[in-house]
GROMACS .gro file of C-alpha atoms in nm:
model
  144
    1MET     CA    1   2.795   4.106 -21.008
    2LEU     CA    2   2.716   3.986 -20.654
    3PHE     CA    3   2.460   3.745 -20.796
    4GLU     CA    4   2.721   3.601 -21.034
    5ARG     CA    5   2.970   3.543 -20.749
    6LYS     CA    6   2.704   3.374 -20.539
    7LYS     CA    7   2.605   3.153 -20.831
    8ALA     CA    8   2.970   3.060 -20.893
    9ALA     CA    9   3.009   2.968 -20.526
   10GLU     CA   10   2.702   2.744 -20.545
   11LEU     CA   11   2.844   2.571 -20.851
   12ALA     CA   12   3.169   2.499 -20.669
   13LEU     CA   13   3.027   2.210 -20.471
   14ARG     CA   14   3.173   2.110 -20.138
   15ARG     CA   15   3.404   1.814 -20.196
   16ILE     CA   16   3.401   1.502 -19.980
   17GLU     CA   17   3.658   1.225 -20.016
   18VAL     CA   18   3.572   0.880 -19.882
   19VAL     CA   19   3.688   0.520 -19.901
   20ALA     CA   20   3.464   0.217 -19.953
   21ALA     CA   21   3.509  -0.157 -19.910
   22ILE     CA   22   3.371  -0.401 -20.162
   23ILE     CA   23   3.378  -0.696 -19.924
   24ARG     CA   24   3.372  -1.028 -20.107
   25ASP     CA   25   3.299  -1.383 -20.003
   26GLY     CA   26   3.317  -1.608 -20.306
   27ASP     CA   27   3.068  -1.473 -20.559
   28ARG     CA   28   2.891  -1.255 -20.302
   29ILE     CA   29   2.944  -0.895 -20.197
   30LEU     CA   30   2.839  -0.730 -19.872
   31ALA     CA   31   2.598  -0.436 -19.876
   32THR     CA   32   2.510  -0.228 -19.571
   33GLN     CA   33   2.198  -0.021 -19.509
   34ARG     CA   34   2.241   0.328 -19.369
   35GLY     CA   35   2.093   0.374 -19.025
   36TYR     CA   36   2.113   0.753 -19.001
   37GLY     CA   37   2.085   1.083 -19.185
   38ARG     CA   38   1.923   1.199 -19.503
   39TRP     CA   39   1.994   0.871 -19.683
   40LYS     CA   40   1.874   0.646 -19.399
   41GLY     CA   41   1.747   0.316 -19.535
   42TRP     CA   42   1.950   0.332 -19.857
   43TRP     CA   43   2.217   0.071 -19.931
   44GLU     CA   44   2.589   0.130 -19.976
   45PHE     CA   45   2.931  -0.022 -19.958
   46PRO     CA   46   3.071   0.028 -19.606
   47GLY     CA   47   3.343   0.284 -19.551
   48GLY     CA   48   3.367   0.651 -19.464
   49LYS     CA   49   3.555   0.978 -19.466
   50MET     CA   50   3.929   1.000 -19.454
   51GLN     CA   51   4.083   1.197 -19.169
   52GLU     CA   52   4.345   1.462 -19.238
   53GLY     CA   53   4.685   1.306 -19.298
   54GLU     CA   54   4.541   0.956 -19.323
   55GLY     CA   55   4.612   0.725 -19.617
   56ARG     CA   56   4.325   0.566 -19.806
   57GLU     CA   57   4.390   0.209 -19.696
   58GLU     CA   58   4.453   0.319 -19.339
   59ALA     CA   59   4.120   0.506 -19.342
   60LEU     CA   60   3.936   0.204 -19.479
   61VAL     CA   61   4.071  -0.029 -19.211
   62ARG     CA   62   3.982   0.226 -18.940
   63GLU     CA   63   3.631   0.292 -19.073
   64LEU     CA   64   3.541  -0.077 -19.098
   65LYS     CA   65   3.665  -0.136 -18.744
   66GLU     CA   66   3.464   0.162 -18.614
   67GLU     CA   67   3.142   0.097 -18.807
   68MET     CA   68   3.133  -0.283 -18.815
   69ASP     CA   69   3.391  -0.407 -18.565
   70ALA     CA   70   3.539  -0.584 -18.867
   71ALA     CA   71   3.899  -0.670 -18.944
   72ILE     CA   72   3.947  -0.659 -19.320
   73VAL     CA   73   4.216  -0.760 -19.563
   74ILE     CA   74   4.249  -0.521 -19.856
   75ASP     CA   75   4.306  -0.728 -20.167
   76GLU     CA   76   4.344  -0.450 -20.423
   77TYR     CA   77   4.236  -0.106 -20.535
   78TYR     CA   78   3.932  -0.132 -20.764
   79THR     CA   79   3.822   0.213 -20.884
   80THR     CA   80   3.744   0.571 -20.789
   81VAL     CA   81   3.389   0.695 -20.834
   82GLU     CA   82   3.319   1.066 -20.887
   83TYR     CA   83   2.958   1.167 -20.824
   84ASP     CA   84   2.777   1.500 -20.791
   85TYR     CA   85   2.504   1.500 -20.530
   86PRO     CA   86   2.287   1.815 -20.518
   87ASP     CA   87   2.490   1.973 -20.236
   88PHE     CA   88   2.837   1.815 -20.261
   89HIS     CA   89   3.079   1.633 -20.490
   90LEU     CA   90   3.181   1.285 -20.375
   91THR     CA   91   3.511   1.116 -20.454
   92MET     CA   92   3.487   0.752 -20.344
   93HIS     CA   93   3.798   0.530 -20.358
   94CYS     CA   94   3.688   0.166 -20.371
   95TYR     CA   95   3.887  -0.140 -20.269
   96LEU     CA   96   3.820  -0.511 -20.309
   97CYS     CA   97   3.847  -0.667 -19.962
   98HIS     CA   98   3.754  -0.967 -19.756
   99LEU     CA   99   3.686  -1.017 -19.387
  100ALA     CA  100   3.997  -1.136 -19.205
  101ASP     CA  101   3.804  -1.370 -18.977
  102GLY     CA  102   3.452  -1.373 -19.126
  103TYR     CA  103   3.316  -1.162 -18.840
  104PHE     CA  104   3.140  -0.826 -18.833
  105LYS     CA  105   2.890  -0.655 -18.605
  106LEU     CA  106   2.685  -0.359 -18.724
  107LYS     CA  107   2.734  -0.045 -18.515
  108GLU     CA  108   2.610   0.234 -18.743
  109HIS     CA  109   2.415   0.050 -19.012
  110GLN     CA  110   2.069  -0.093 -18.964
  111ASP     CA  111   2.114  -0.401 -19.182
  112ALA     CA  112   2.363  -0.591 -19.397
  113ARG     CA  113   2.314  -0.846 -19.673
  114TRP     CA  114   2.534  -1.071 -19.879
  115LEU     CA  115   2.434  -1.021 -20.242
  116THR     CA  116   2.481  -1.213 -20.565
  117VAL     CA  117   2.437  -1.108 -20.925
  118ASP     CA  118   2.069  -1.212 -20.894
  119THR     CA  119   1.994  -1.008 -20.582
  120ALA     CA  120   2.212  -0.696 -20.610
  121ASP     CA  121   1.963  -0.487 -20.806
  122SER     CA  122   1.680  -0.556 -20.559
  123LEU     CA  123   1.808  -0.289 -20.318
  124GLN     CA  124   1.776   0.090 -20.319
  125TRP     CA  125   2.143   0.186 -20.357
  126LEU     CA  126   2.287   0.529 -20.289
  127PRO     CA  127   2.329   0.704 -20.624
  128ALA     CA  128   2.711   0.699 -20.612
  129ASP     CA  129   2.713   0.326 -20.534
  130GLU     CA  130   2.451   0.225 -20.790
  131GLY     CA  131   2.680   0.247 -21.092
  132LEU     CA  132   2.951   0.060 -20.907
  133VAL     CA  133   2.714  -0.230 -20.837
  134ALA     CA  134   2.623  -0.251 -21.205
  135THR     CA  135   2.989  -0.250 -21.307
  136LEU     CA  136   3.085  -0.518 -21.056
  137PHE     CA  137   2.823  -0.764 -21.169
  138GLN     CA  138   2.840  -0.668 -21.536
  139GLN     CA  139   3.183  -0.827 -21.542
  140GLU     CA  140   3.008  -1.158 -21.467
  141HIS     CA  141   3.203  -1.222 -21.152
  142GLY     CA  142   3.535  -1.128 -21.312
  143ALA     CA  143   3.601  -0.878 -21.032
  144LEU     CA  144   3.461  -1.100 -20.766
   0.00000   0.00000   0.00000
């Protein structure tokens, strides 16, 4: 009985809710490379965790300012990605955005690249972001 309860607790993964910016410039999107933690060196869309009581768009604006010193304009909601990592479940709310003034400075990431349909699959994307990249470019720039 105790074993069954422990197993059930393990199956109920910790849930993390984040926001992500798909930053566009014409037919390009911006990817950032993690500079810390278990997934250091992997590529992702910039963003981060929502704080308690914070709205999604508010969190996205705050995270991009904190991580990249970037002012963004949120164009529209794009999709929500649900992904099970081995030790947590991720809910990632994604928004199409653009830089308000074209400026950003990396504070937490080790690199950033503007990608096109021809270069997007050359990076090692975080698992939750990988499917999103495929979907974005599969639409042949329809979303961009």
